[in-house]
Amino acid sequence: MKDLLDEMKGPLVLVVDDEWLQRVPMREALERYGCRVIDAENGVQAWEMMQYERPDVVISDVVMPGMDGFSLCHTIRQQPELEHLPVIIITCLEDLSSVELAYQSGATDFITKPINWSLLGHRVRYILRSARTAQAYAESQLELLHSRLEIIRRLGQAAEYRDPETGNHIMRMSRYSLLLGRAAGLSSSDQDLLLHASPMHDVGKIGIPDSILLKPGRLTEMEFSLMKGHTLLGGRLLTGDSSILLQTSHLIAMTHHERWDGGGYPYGLAGEAIPLVGRICSLTDVFDALTSRRPYKEPWCVEDAVKEIKRTSGTAFDPNLVQIFVDILPQILNVKETFADIEGGA
Ligand SMILES: [Fe+2]
Ligand SMILES: [Fe+2]
């Protein structure tokens, strides 16, 4: 980030051109508009300068010895921190293929020769303003995404406080879900969604009375039917938002207790009518519950838990996902080990 002093000094422009006769009037024209100018004779020299000096704008000629303007632009765009740096390529008016190549190499804009020196400063300032607006927008979107993730994470934590399934259940289950989703062919953005949305699966337990949630013994039929309502309560809590993250959380909260054979709740959906994210979370949630200690049971060993998952393949669980789960078991067990509950801990 540029400091206030640099802002007051005016934007720093790096001019890259092998012709001295071109660089001099460009420097004068830019300085007349309050820009500070540094220059280089070719792409290699410009790139070396950029290792210790960060310009606000780069203006580069195309044909130069060593590294040409397109390669320089391409090299700049390879650096994530320079993603928004405005790069202006100088082309000839009649050379349309150069304009196309300039955009392909990641240029922000182009100016044509012969250069109108009196308009150059306006053009640079305009491009700089647009780039800053675009960067500010990208940063605000990123901040919005982070705050959404944070709210979701805290909501999940709130549900955990009320749930006897403490420990690292949420950490393991969300990572198992990510691995299973990845192996099932989800895109990387959908895998991300699954990782962040699955911790919400039991958020509806916030609305279940303690007398049921914390009951050490078996639930009566009436109590169990109230307990089942955590799916609908969670769904209601997470409904009505346009963000894809909350929509996915909603789907998972609603469907993580559905069964492949239609015998689950709340709706008794069957087979592929159950959203894939719900089918994934139902499997990973049960696997973690089986292999974890609960107030009312000892943890099952992995072999017995996998045997149970296989036994209920096609009844409780999507048989295709069960097969994939078995195939990636070594990765699942890595997560299980990394996020193991500390025995005797709080
Ligand atoms: Fe649940
Ligand atoms: Fe759970």
CSV table of C-alpha atoms and ligand atoms in Angstrom, one decimal:
chain,number,residue,atom,x,y,z
A,1,MET,CA,0.0,0.0,0.0
A,2,LYS,CA,1.3,3.4,-1.0
A,3,ASP,CA,1.8,5.8,1.9
A,4,LEU,CA,0.3,9.3,2.2
A,5,LEU,CA,3.6,11.0,1.2
A,6,ASP,CA,3.7,9.0,-2.1
A,7,GLU,CA,0.0,9.9,-2.7
A,8,MET,CA,0.9,13.6,-2.3
A,9,LYS,CA,3.9,13.3,-4.6
A,10,GLY,CA,1.7,12.0,-7.4
A,11,PRO,CA,1.6,8.6,-9.1
A,12,LEU,CA,4.8,6.9,-10.0
A,13,VAL,CA,4.9,5.9,-13.7
A,14,LEU,CA,7.4,3.4,-15.2
A,15,VAL,CA,8.0,4.2,-18.8
A,16,VAL,CA,9.6,1.3,-20.8
A,17,ASP,CA,10.9,2.2,-24.3
A,18,ASP,CA,14.1,1.4,-26.1
A,19,GLU,CA,14.0,4.8,-27.9
A,20,TRP,CA,15.3,7.7,-26.0
A,21,LEU,CA,13.5,10.1,-28.3
A,22,GLN,CA,10.2,8.5,-27.2
A,23,ARG,CA,11.1,8.4,-23.5
A,24,VAL,CA,12.0,12.1,-23.1
A,25,PRO,CA,8.8,13.7,-24.4
A,26,MET,CA,6.8,11.1,-22.5
A,27,ARG,CA,8.6,11.9,-19.2
A,28,GLU,CA,7.9,15.7,-19.8
A,29,ALA,CA,4.3,15.1,-20.7
A,30,LEU,CA,3.7,13.0,-17.6
A,31,GLU,CA,5.5,15.3,-15.3
A,32,ARG,CA,3.4,18.2,-16.5
A,33,TYR,CA,0.4,16.2,-15.0
A,34,GLY,CA,2.1,15.8,-11.7
A,35,CYS,CA,3.3,12.2,-12.3
A,36,ARG,CA,6.8,11.0,-11.1
A,37,VAL,CA,8.6,9.1,-13.8
A,38,ILE,CA,11.2,6.4,-13.9
A,39,ASP,CA,12.2,4.7,-17.1
A,40,ALA,CA,13.8,1.6,-18.5
A,41,GLU,CA,15.1,0.7,-22.0
A,42,ASN,CA,13.5,-2.8,-22.2
A,43,GLY,CA,11.4,-5.4,-20.4
A,44,VAL,CA,14.4,-7.0,-18.5
A,45,GLN,CA,15.6,-3.7,-17.1
A,46,ALA,CA,12.0,-2.7,-16.2
A,47,TRP,CA,11.4,-6.0,-14.4
A,48,GLU,CA,14.7,-5.5,-12.5
A,49,MET,CA,13.6,-2.0,-11.4
A,50,MET,CA,10.3,-3.3,-10.2
A,51,GLN,CA,12.0,-5.6,-7.7
A,52,TYR,CA,12.8,-2.6,-5.6
A,53,GLU,CA,10.5,0.2,-6.9
A,54,ARG,CA,6.7,-0.3,-7.1
A,55,PRO,CA,5.2,1.9,-9.8
A,56,ASP,CA,1.5,2.9,-9.9
A,57,VAL,CA,1.4,2.5,-13.7
A,58,VAL,CA,3.6,0.9,-16.3
A,59,ILE,CA,3.6,2.3,-19.9
A,60,SER,CA,5.5,0.0,-22.2
A,61,ASP,CA,6.4,0.0,-25.9
A,62,VAL,CA,6.0,-3.4,-27.7
A,63,VAL,CA,9.1,-4.0,-29.7
A,64,MET,CA,12.3,-3.8,-27.6
A,65,PRO,CA,15.5,-5.9,-27.5
A,66,GLY,CA,15.6,-8.6,-24.7
A,67,MET,CA,12.1,-8.7,-23.3
A,68,ASP,CA,9.3,-7.1,-25.3
A,69,GLY,CA,6.3,-5.3,-24.0
A,70,PHE,CA,4.0,-8.4,-24.1
A,71,SER,CA,6.4,-10.6,-22.2
A,72,LEU,CA,6.9,-7.9,-19.6
A,73,CYS,CA,3.1,-7.6,-19.2
A,74,HIS,CA,2.8,-11.3,-19.0
A,75,THR,CA,5.6,-11.5,-16.4
A,76,ILE,CA,3.9,-8.8,-14.3
A,77,ARG,CA,0.5,-10.7,-14.4
A,78,GLN,CA,2.2,-13.9,-13.1
A,79,GLN,CA,2.6,-12.1,-9.7
A,80,PRO,CA,-0.6,-12.2,-7.7
A,81,GLU,CA,0.3,-9.0,-5.8
A,82,LEU,CA,0.6,-7.1,-9.2
A,83,GLU,CA,-2.8,-8.4,-10.4
A,84,HIS,CA,-4.3,-4.9,-10.4
A,85,LEU,CA,-1.3,-2.9,-11.5
A,86,PRO,CA,-2.3,-0.9,-14.6
A,87,VAL,CA,-0.1,-1.8,-17.6
A,88,ILE,CA,-0.6,0.4,-20.8
A,89,ILE,CA,0.9,-0.9,-24.0
A,90,ILE,CA,1.9,1.5,-26.8
A,91,THR,CA,0.9,0.2,-30.2
A,92,CYS,CA,0.6,1.5,-33.7
A,93,LEU,CA,-2.8,2.7,-34.7
A,94,GLU,CA,-3.1,0.3,-37.7
A,95,ASP,CA,-1.6,-2.7,-35.8
A,96,LEU,CA,-4.8,-4.4,-34.6
A,97,SER,CA,-3.1,-7.7,-33.9
A,98,SER,CA,-0.8,-5.9,-31.4
A,99,VAL,CA,-3.9,-4.6,-29.6
A,100,GLU,CA,-5.3,-8.1,-29.3
A,101,LEU,CA,-1.9,-9.5,-28.1
A,102,ALA,CA,-1.7,-6.7,-25.6
A,103,TYR,CA,-5.0,-7.7,-24.0
A,104,GLN,CA,-4.1,-11.4,-24.2
A,105,SER,CA,-0.9,-10.7,-22.2
A,106,GLY,CA,-3.0,-9.0,-19.5
A,107,ALA,CA,-2.6,-5.3,-20.5
A,108,THR,CA,-5.1,-2.9,-18.9
A,109,ASP,CA,-5.3,-0.6,-21.9
A,110,PHE,CA,-3.3,0.6,-24.9
A,111,ILE,CA,-2.4,3.9,-26.4
A,112,THR,CA,-1.6,4.4,-30.1
A,113,LYS,CA,1.3,6.1,-31.8
A,114,PRO,CA,1.7,8.8,-32.7
A,115,ILE,CA,1.0,9.7,-29.0
A,116,ASN,CA,-1.0,12.8,-28.3
A,117,TRP,CA,1.3,14.2,-25.5
A,118,SER,CA,-1.3,16.7,-24.2
A,119,LEU,CA,-3.9,13.9,-23.6
A,120,LEU,CA,-1.4,11.3,-22.2
A,121,GLY,CA,-1.6,12.6,-18.6
A,122,HIS,CA,-5.4,12.6,-18.6
A,123,ARG,CA,-5.4,9.1,-19.9
A,124,VAL,CA,-2.9,7.8,-17.3
A,125,ARG,CA,-4.8,9.5,-14.5
A,126,TYR,CA,-8.1,8.0,-15.7
A,127,ILE,CA,-6.7,4.5,-16.0
A,128,LEU,CA,-5.2,4.8,-12.5
A,129,ARG,CA,-8.5,5.9,-11.0
A,130,SER,CA,-10.3,3.0,-12.6
A,131,ALA,CA,-7.7,0.5,-11.4
A,132,ARG,CA,-7.9,1.9,-7.9
A,133,THR,CA,-11.7,1.6,-7.9
A,134,ALA,CA,-11.5,-2.0,-9.2
A,135,GLN,CA,-9.0,-2.9,-6.5
A,136,ALA,CA,-11.0,-1.3,-3.8
A,137,TYR,CA,-14.1,-3.2,-5.0
A,138,ALA,CA,-12.1,-6.5,-5.0
A,139,GLU,CA,-10.8,-5.8,-1.5
A,140,SER,CA,-14.3,-5.0,-0.2
A,141,GLN,CA,-15.7,-8.2,-1.8
A,142,LEU,CA,-12.9,-10.2,-0.1
A,143,GLU,CA,-13.7,-8.6,3.2
A,144,LEU,CA,-17.4,-9.3,2.8
A,145,LEU,CA,-16.5,-13.0,2.1
A,146,HIS,CA,-14.3,-13.2,5.2
A,147,SER,CA,-16.9,-11.6,7.4
A,148,ARG,CA,-19.5,-14.1,6.1
A,149,LEU,CA,-17.3,-17.0,6.8
A,150,GLU,CA,-16.5,-15.7,10.2
A,151,ILE,CA,-20.2,-15.3,11.1
A,152,ILE,CA,-20.9,-18.8,9.8
A,153,ARG,CA,-18.0,-20.2,11.8
A,154,ARG,CA,-19.2,-18.5,15.0
A,155,LEU,CA,-22.8,-19.7,14.5
A,156,GLY,CA,-21.4,-23.2,14.2
A,157,GLN,CA,-19.5,-22.6,17.4
A,158,ALA,CA,-22.7,-21.4,19.1
A,159,ALA,CA,-24.4,-24.6,18.2
A,160,GLU,CA,-21.5,-26.6,19.5
A,161,TYR,CA,-21.7,-25.0,22.9
A,162,ARG,CA,-25.2,-26.4,23.3
A,163,ASP,CA,-24.4,-29.8,21.8
A,164,PRO,CA,-22.9,-32.7,23.7
A,165,GLU,CA,-21.1,-33.7,20.5
A,166,THR,CA,-18.2,-31.4,21.4
A,167,GLY,CA,-14.5,-32.1,20.8
A,168,ASN,CA,-13.3,-31.8,17.2
A,169,HIS,CA,-16.4,-33.3,15.6
A,170,ILE,CA,-17.1,-30.2,13.4
A,171,MET,CA,-13.5,-30.0,12.3
A,172,ARG,CA,-13.2,-33.6,11.4
A,173,MET,CA,-16.6,-33.9,9.8
A,174,SER,CA,-16.2,-30.8,7.6
A,175,ARG,CA,-12.8,-32.0,6.4
A,176,TYR,CA,-14.1,-35.6,5.8
A,177,SER,CA,-16.8,-33.9,3.7
A,178,LEU,CA,-14.3,-31.9,1.7
A,179,LEU,CA,-12.3,-35.0,0.9
A,180,LEU,CA,-15.3,-37.0,0.0
A,181,GLY,CA,-16.7,-34.2,-2.2
A,182,ARG,CA,-13.3,-33.8,-3.9
A,183,ALA,CA,-13.1,-37.6,-4.7
A,184,ALA,CA,-16.7,-37.5,-5.9
A,185,GLY,CA,-15.7,-34.9,-8.5
A,186,LEU,CA,-16.9,-31.6,-7.0
A,187,SER,CA,-15.2,-28.5,-8.4
A,188,SER,CA,-12.7,-26.8,-6.2
A,189,SER,CA,-15.1,-23.9,-5.4
A,190,ASP,CA,-17.8,-26.5,-4.4
A,191,GLN,CA,-15.3,-28.3,-2.2
A,192,ASP,CA,-14.7,-25.0,-0.5
A,193,LEU,CA,-18.4,-24.4,0.0
A,194,LEU,CA,-18.7,-27.9,1.5
A,195,LEU,CA,-15.9,-27.2,3.9
A,196,HIS,CA,-17.4,-24.0,5.1
A,197,ALA,CA,-21.0,-24.9,5.0
A,198,SER,CA,-20.9,-28.4,6.6
A,199,PRO,CA,-20.1,-27.1,10.1
A,200,MET,CA,-23.6,-25.7,10.1
A,201,HIS,CA,-25.3,-29.1,9.8
A,202,ASP,CA,-26.6,-29.2,13.4
A,203,VAL,CA,-27.1,-25.5,14.0
A,204,GLY,CA,-30.8,-26.1,14.5
A,205,LYS,CA,-29.9,-27.9,17.8
A,206,ILE,CA,-29.8,-24.3,19.3
A,207,GLY,CA,-33.6,-24.6,19.4
A,208,ILE,CA,-33.8,-28.0,21.0
A,209,PRO,CA,-34.5,-28.0,24.8
A,210,ASP,CA,-31.7,-29.0,27.1
A,211,SER,CA,-33.9,-31.7,28.6
A,212,ILE,CA,-33.7,-33.5,25.3
A,213,LEU,CA,-30.3,-32.4,24.0
A,214,LEU,CA,-28.5,-33.3,27.2
A,215,LYS,CA,-30.5,-36.3,28.2
A,216,PRO,CA,-28.1,-39.1,29.0
A,217,GLY,CA,-30.5,-42.0,28.4
A,218,ARG,CA,-32.6,-43.0,25.4
A,219,LEU,CA,-35.1,-40.5,24.0
A,220,THR,CA,-38.8,-41.3,24.1
A,221,GLU,CA,-40.6,-41.3,20.8
A,222,MET,CA,-42.0,-37.9,21.5
A,223,GLU,CA,-38.5,-36.5,22.5
A,224,PHE,CA,-37.0,-38.1,19.4
A,225,SER,CA,-39.6,-36.5,17.1
A,226,LEU,CA,-38.7,-33.1,18.7
A,227,MET,CA,-35.0,-33.8,18.2
A,228,LYS,CA,-35.6,-34.5,14.5
A,229,GLY,CA,-36.9,-31.0,14.3
A,230,HIS,CA,-33.3,-29.6,14.5
A,231,THR,CA,-33.1,-30.2,10.7
A,232,LEU,CA,-36.0,-27.9,10.0
A,233,LEU,CA,-35.0,-25.4,12.7
A,234,GLY,CA,-31.5,-25.2,11.1
A,235,GLY,CA,-33.0,-24.8,7.7
A,236,ARG,CA,-35.2,-21.9,8.9
A,237,LEU,CA,-32.2,-20.2,10.5
A,238,LEU,CA,-30.2,-20.4,7.3
A,239,THR,CA,-32.8,-19.7,4.8
A,240,GLY,CA,-33.5,-16.6,2.6
A,241,ASP,CA,-30.0,-15.3,2.0
A,242,SER,CA,-28.6,-14.8,-1.5
A,243,SER,CA,-25.1,-16.0,-0.6
A,244,ILE,CA,-24.3,-19.4,-2.1
A,245,LEU,CA,-22.6,-20.3,1.2
A,246,LEU,CA,-25.7,-19.9,3.3
A,247,GLN,CA,-27.8,-21.6,0.6
A,248,THR,CA,-25.5,-24.6,0.8
A,249,SER,CA,-25.5,-24.5,4.6
A,250,HIS,CA,-29.3,-24.5,4.4
A,251,LEU,CA,-29.4,-27.5,2.1
A,252,ILE,CA,-27.0,-29.5,4.4
A,253,ALA,CA,-28.9,-28.6,7.6
A,254,MET,CA,-32.2,-29.7,6.0
A,255,THR,CA,-30.9,-33.0,4.4
A,256,HIS,CA,-28.1,-34.5,6.5
A,257,HIS,CA,-30.5,-37.0,8.1
A,258,GLU,CA,-32.2,-38.1,4.9
A,259,ARG,CA,-31.5,-41.8,3.9
A,260,TRP,CA,-30.8,-43.2,0.5
A,261,ASP,CA,-33.8,-45.6,0.9
A,262,GLY,CA,-36.2,-42.8,1.8
A,263,GLY,CA,-36.5,-43.7,5.5
A,264,GLY,CA,-34.8,-40.6,6.8
A,265,TYR,CA,-36.1,-37.2,8.0
A,266,PRO,CA,-37.5,-34.6,7.8
A,267,TYR,CA,-38.9,-35.2,4.3
A,268,GLY,CA,-38.2,-38.9,3.6
A,269,LEU,CA,-36.4,-38.0,0.4
A,270,ALA,CA,-34.7,-40.9,-1.5
A,271,GLY,CA,-31.8,-41.5,-3.8
A,272,GLU,CA,-30.6,-38.6,-5.8
A,273,ALA,CA,-33.5,-36.5,-4.8
A,274,ILE,CA,-31.3,-35.9,-1.7
A,275,PRO,CA,-28.8,-33.1,-2.6
A,276,LEU,CA,-25.3,-34.4,-3.0
A,277,VAL,CA,-24.0,-32.2,-0.2
A,278,GLY,CA,-26.6,-33.7,2.1
A,279,ARG,CA,-25.7,-37.3,1.1
A,280,ILE,CA,-22.0,-36.5,1.7
A,281,CYS,CA,-22.6,-34.9,5.1
A,282,SER,CA,-24.9,-37.7,6.3
A,283,LEU,CA,-22.1,-40.2,5.7
A,284,THR,CA,-19.3,-38.2,7.2
A,285,ASP,CA,-21.4,-37.2,10.2
A,286,VAL,CA,-22.3,-40.8,11.0
A,287,PHE,CA,-18.7,-42.1,10.5
A,288,ASP,CA,-17.4,-39.5,12.9
A,289,ALA,CA,-20.2,-40.2,15.4
A,290,LEU,CA,-19.5,-43.9,15.3
A,291,THR,CA,-15.7,-43.5,15.8
A,292,SER,CA,-16.1,-40.8,18.6
A,293,ARG,CA,-16.8,-41.2,22.3
A,294,ARG,CA,-20.2,-40.0,23.4
A,295,PRO,CA,-21.6,-39.8,26.9
A,296,TYR,CA,-23.6,-42.9,26.1
A,297,LYS,CA,-21.1,-45.0,24.1
A,298,GLU,CA,-17.5,-45.9,23.6
A,299,PRO,CA,-15.9,-45.0,20.3
A,300,TRP,CA,-16.1,-47.8,17.7
A,301,CYS,CA,-12.9,-48.9,16.0
A,302,VAL,CA,-12.4,-47.8,12.4
A,303,GLU,CA,-12.9,-51.4,11.0
A,304,ASP,CA,-16.3,-51.8,12.7
A,305,ALA,CA,-17.4,-48.3,11.7
A,306,VAL,CA,-16.4,-48.9,8.0
A,307,LYS,CA,-18.2,-52.3,8.2
A,308,GLU,CA,-21.3,-50.6,9.4
A,309,ILE,CA,-21.1,-47.9,6.7
A,310,LYS,CA,-20.7,-50.7,4.1
A,311,ARG,CA,-23.6,-52.7,5.6
A,312,THR,CA,-25.9,-49.7,5.2
A,313,SER,CA,-24.7,-48.8,1.7
A,314,GLY,CA,-27.8,-48.5,-0.4
A,315,THR,CA,-30.1,-48.2,2.6
A,316,ALA,CA,-28.8,-45.4,4.7
A,317,PHE,CA,-26.1,-44.1,2.3
A,318,ASP,CA,-25.5,-43.5,-1.4
A,319,PRO,CA,-23.7,-46.7,-2.5
A,320,ASN,CA,-21.5,-44.7,-4.9
A,321,LEU,CA,-20.3,-42.4,-2.0
A,322,VAL,CA,-19.7,-45.4,0.2
A,323,GLN,CA,-17.4,-46.9,-2.4
A,324,ILE,CA,-15.5,-43.6,-2.8
A,325,PHE,CA,-15.3,-43.2,1.0
A,326,VAL,CA,-13.7,-46.6,1.3
A,327,ASP,CA,-11.2,-45.8,-1.5
A,328,ILE,CA,-10.1,-42.6,0.3
A,329,LEU,CA,-10.0,-44.1,3.8
A,330,PRO,CA,-6.3,-43.4,4.3
A,331,GLN,CA,-6.9,-39.7,3.7
A,332,ILE,CA,-9.9,-39.8,6.1
A,333,LEU,CA,-7.8,-41.4,8.8
A,334,ASN,CA,-5.2,-38.7,8.4
A,335,VAL,CA,-7.8,-36.1,9.2
A,336,LYS,CA,-9.1,-38.2,12.1
A,337,GLU,CA,-5.6,-38.4,13.6
A,338,THR,CA,-4.8,-34.7,13.0
A,339,PHE,CA,-8.0,-33.6,14.8
A,340,ALA,CA,-8.3,-36.3,17.4
A,341,ASP,CA,-10.2,-35.5,20.6
A,342,ILE,CA,-8.0,-35.1,23.6
A,343,GLU,CA,-9.1,-37.8,26.0
A,344,GLY,CA,-10.0,-36.5,29.4
A,345,GLY,CA,-10.1,-32.9,28.0
A,346,ALA,CA,-12.9,-30.4,28.6
B,1,FE,FE,-28.0,-33.6,12.9
B,2,FE,FE,-22.8,-33.8,13.7
